[in-house]
Short mmCIF file of C-alpha atoms in Angstrom, two decimals:
data_model
loop_
_atom_site.label_atom_id
_atom_site.label_comp_id
_atom_site.label_asym_id
_atom_site.label_seq_id
_atom_site.Cartn_x
_atom_site.Cartn_y
_atom_site.Cartn_z
CA TYR Q 1 44.21 148.77 183.19
CA SER Q 2 41.00 147.68 181.69
CA PHE Q 3 40.86 143.99 179.90
CA GLU Q 4 38.43 145.58 177.05
CA PRO Q 5 40.92 145.89 174.18
CA ASP Q 6 42.31 141.89 171.94
CA ASP Q 7 45.77 142.72 173.46
CA ALA Q 8 44.78 143.26 176.73
CA LEU Q 9 46.72 139.82 177.93
CA ARG Q 10 49.99 140.52 176.37
CA ALA Q 11 51.25 142.55 179.64
CA TRP Q 12 50.42 138.84 182.09
CA VAL Q 13 52.49 135.95 181.78
CA PRO Q 14 50.61 132.82 182.86
CA GLN Q 15 53.03 131.36 185.10
CA GLY Q 16 50.98 127.30 185.22
CA THR Q 17 47.85 128.88 184.68
CA THR Q 18 44.90 129.39 181.88
CA VAL Q 19 44.35 132.77 180.45
CA ALA Q 20 41.57 134.49 178.99
CA ARG Q 21 39.67 137.61 178.27
CA SER Q 22 36.23 136.68 180.01
CA THR Q 23 32.55 138.43 179.47
CA ASP Q 24 31.43 136.36 182.42
CA TRP Q 25 32.18 139.32 185.34
CA ALA Q 26 33.98 142.88 184.75
CA THR Q 27 33.31 145.88 186.65
CA ASP Q 28 34.92 148.11 183.83
CA GLY Q 29 33.69 147.14 180.39
CA SER Q 30 32.34 144.25 179.07
CA HIS Q 31 35.91 141.89 179.82
CA SER Q 32 38.02 141.13 182.79
CA LEU Q 33 41.08 138.76 182.77
CA ARG Q 34 40.07 134.55 183.66
CA VAL Q 35 42.53 132.98 185.56
CA ALA Q 36 42.43 129.18 185.71
CA VAL Q 37 44.71 127.12 187.99
CA GLY Q 38 45.14 123.38 187.25
CA LYS Q 39 46.16 120.58 190.27
CA LEU Q 40 49.61 122.53 190.14
CA PRO Q 41 50.18 124.42 193.96
CA TRP Q 42 51.14 128.39 193.64
CA HIS Q 43 50.11 129.39 190.14
CA GLY Q 44 48.97 132.50 188.71
CA ILE Q 45 49.67 135.63 186.48
CA ALA Q 46 52.67 137.80 186.38
CA GLN Q 47 53.55 141.06 185.14
CA LYS Q 48 56.57 143.01 185.52
CA VAL Q 49 56.33 146.64 186.07
CA ASP Q 50 58.36 150.01 186.20
CA LEU Q 51 58.48 151.29 189.64
CA ARG Q 52 59.48 154.45 188.48
CA THR Q 53 55.54 154.60 186.86
CA TRP Q 54 54.12 154.14 189.84
CA ARG Q 55 55.66 156.84 192.11
CA ASP Q 56 53.02 158.88 191.43
CA ALA Q 57 50.34 157.52 192.67
CA GLU Q 58 48.39 156.80 196.57
CA PHE Q 59 47.11 153.16 195.58
CA LEU Q 60 47.13 150.60 193.78
CA GLU Q 61 43.52 149.48 193.16
CA LEU Q 62 42.00 146.02 191.71
CA ASP Q 63 38.99 144.15 191.68
CA LEU Q 64 38.69 140.71 192.08
CA ARG Q 65 36.59 137.26 191.97
CA ALA Q 66 36.96 134.20 192.95
CA GLY Q 67 34.83 131.75 190.27
CA THR Q 68 35.49 128.56 191.91
CA ALA Q 69 35.93 128.57 195.68
CA LEU Q 70 39.95 129.71 196.86
CA GLU Q 71 41.74 128.16 199.64
CA ARG Q 72 43.73 131.28 199.13
CA LEU Q 73 44.02 134.21 196.68
CA ILE Q 74 47.35 136.16 196.89
CA LEU Q 75 48.39 139.78 195.64
CA MET Q 76 52.52 139.85 195.57
CA LEU Q 77 54.57 142.78 194.32
CA ARG Q 78 57.91 141.43 194.24
CA GLY Q 79 61.12 143.90 193.71
CA ASP Q 80 65.17 144.68 193.70
CA SER Q 81 66.34 143.74 197.05
CA LEU Q 82 63.55 145.26 199.13
CA GLN Q 83 60.86 143.38 201.63
CA ASP Q 84 57.90 141.78 198.98
CA ALA Q 85 54.13 143.57 199.47
CA LEU Q 86 51.54 140.33 200.15
CA VAL Q 87 48.14 140.34 199.82
CA MET Q 88 46.06 137.69 201.04
CA PHE Q 89 42.77 136.73 200.95
CA ASP Q 90 41.80 133.36 202.80
CA ASN Q 91 38.88 131.17 201.54
CA LEU Q 92 36.44 133.04 199.48
CA GLU Q 93 33.36 130.78 198.38
CA ALA Q 94 32.62 131.23 194.00
CA GLY Q 95 30.74 134.47 193.71
CA GLU Q 96 32.85 136.08 196.36
CA THR Q 97 34.58 139.62 195.11
CA ARG Q 98 37.23 141.96 196.47
CA HIS Q 99 37.79 145.44 195.67
CA VAL Q 100 41.41 145.55 196.82
CA ARG Q 101 42.99 149.45 197.41
CA PHE Q 102 46.50 149.34 198.77
CA ARG Q 103 48.65 152.03 199.77
CA ILE Q 104 51.67 152.80 197.42
CA ALA Q 105 52.84 156.18 198.29
CA ASP Q 106 55.04 155.08 201.27
CA ASN Q 107 55.94 151.78 200.21
CA PRO Q 108 59.88 151.29 200.07
CA MET Q 109 59.87 149.15 197.49
CA VAL Q 110 58.20 151.15 194.53
CA GLN Q 111 59.52 154.76 196.02
CA HIS Q 112 62.92 153.35 195.53
CA GLY Q 113 63.47 150.42 193.62
CA THR Q 114 63.05 149.93 190.09
CA ASN Q 115 61.57 146.73 188.70
CA ALA Q 116 59.94 144.79 190.15
CA VAL Q 117 56.95 141.80 189.23
CA PHE Q 118 53.34 141.80 189.92
CA GLN Q 119 51.96 138.26 191.06
CA ILE Q 120 48.54 137.25 191.12
CA TYR Q 121 48.10 133.26 192.44
CA THR Q 122 46.26 130.76 194.21
CA ASN Q 123 46.60 127.14 194.75
CA ASN Q 124 44.91 124.52 193.97
CA ASP Q 125 44.37 120.87 195.58
CA SER Q 126 41.64 119.62 193.22
CA ASP Q 127 42.29 116.98 190.66
CA GLU Q 128 38.71 117.60 189.30
CA ARG Q 129 38.23 120.88 188.46
CA PRO Q 130 40.79 123.97 188.22
CA ALA Q 131 40.76 126.79 190.52
CA VAL Q 132 39.44 129.91 188.79
CA PHE Q 133 39.80 133.71 189.02
CA PHE Q 134 38.76 137.15 187.88
CA VAL Q 135 40.70 140.07 188.08
CA ASP Q 136 39.73 143.49 186.12
CA ARG Q 137 40.27 147.94 186.19
CA ILE Q 138 43.55 147.80 187.09
CA ARG Q 139 44.84 151.52 188.80
CA LEU Q 140 46.79 153.30 190.27
CA PRO Q 141 44.42 156.56 190.95
CA GLY Q 142 46.85 159.74 192.74
CA PRO Q 143 48.91 161.84 194.22
CA GLY Q 144 50.63 160.62 195.56
CA PRO Q 145 53.58 161.77 197.59
CA GLY Q 146 54.90 163.40 194.44
CA GLY Q 147 51.75 165.19 194.40
CA VAL Q 148 51.64 164.54 190.84
CA GLY Q 149 48.53 161.77 189.80
CA GLY Q 150 48.14 158.61 189.50
CA THR Q 151 46.80 157.47 186.31
CA ASN Q 152 42.91 156.41 186.62
#
């Protein structure tokens, strides 16, 4: 998933944030998703996903960059009645990049659930500036347990 098309933001729901396509940083093409969080606790972006479309993938991969210093940056997959999947990064410095690779091939929620919400969020205690992070190159490489292969 790239943020090159003009309508690339449509699938993401801002949660107390300002979102925009940005050319400030990208790992796939020339655009990424820029998320700015005002003085609010735990806000970011979310996307509803049909987990059945993820089952042939082995990993969820994406690229993240801290646009400002971030106390915490969290990725969460929350769905159905199964346990959430969570990845957390602490104390990121401005400009710090993370290439996330999260194994989903044997995750019970992905393999047995139907719907989930994929969220990326942070906190911001500053009155002076927004907390900013960037997201790019979201992908589901395979093959997963079905051996068919995922979407790159």
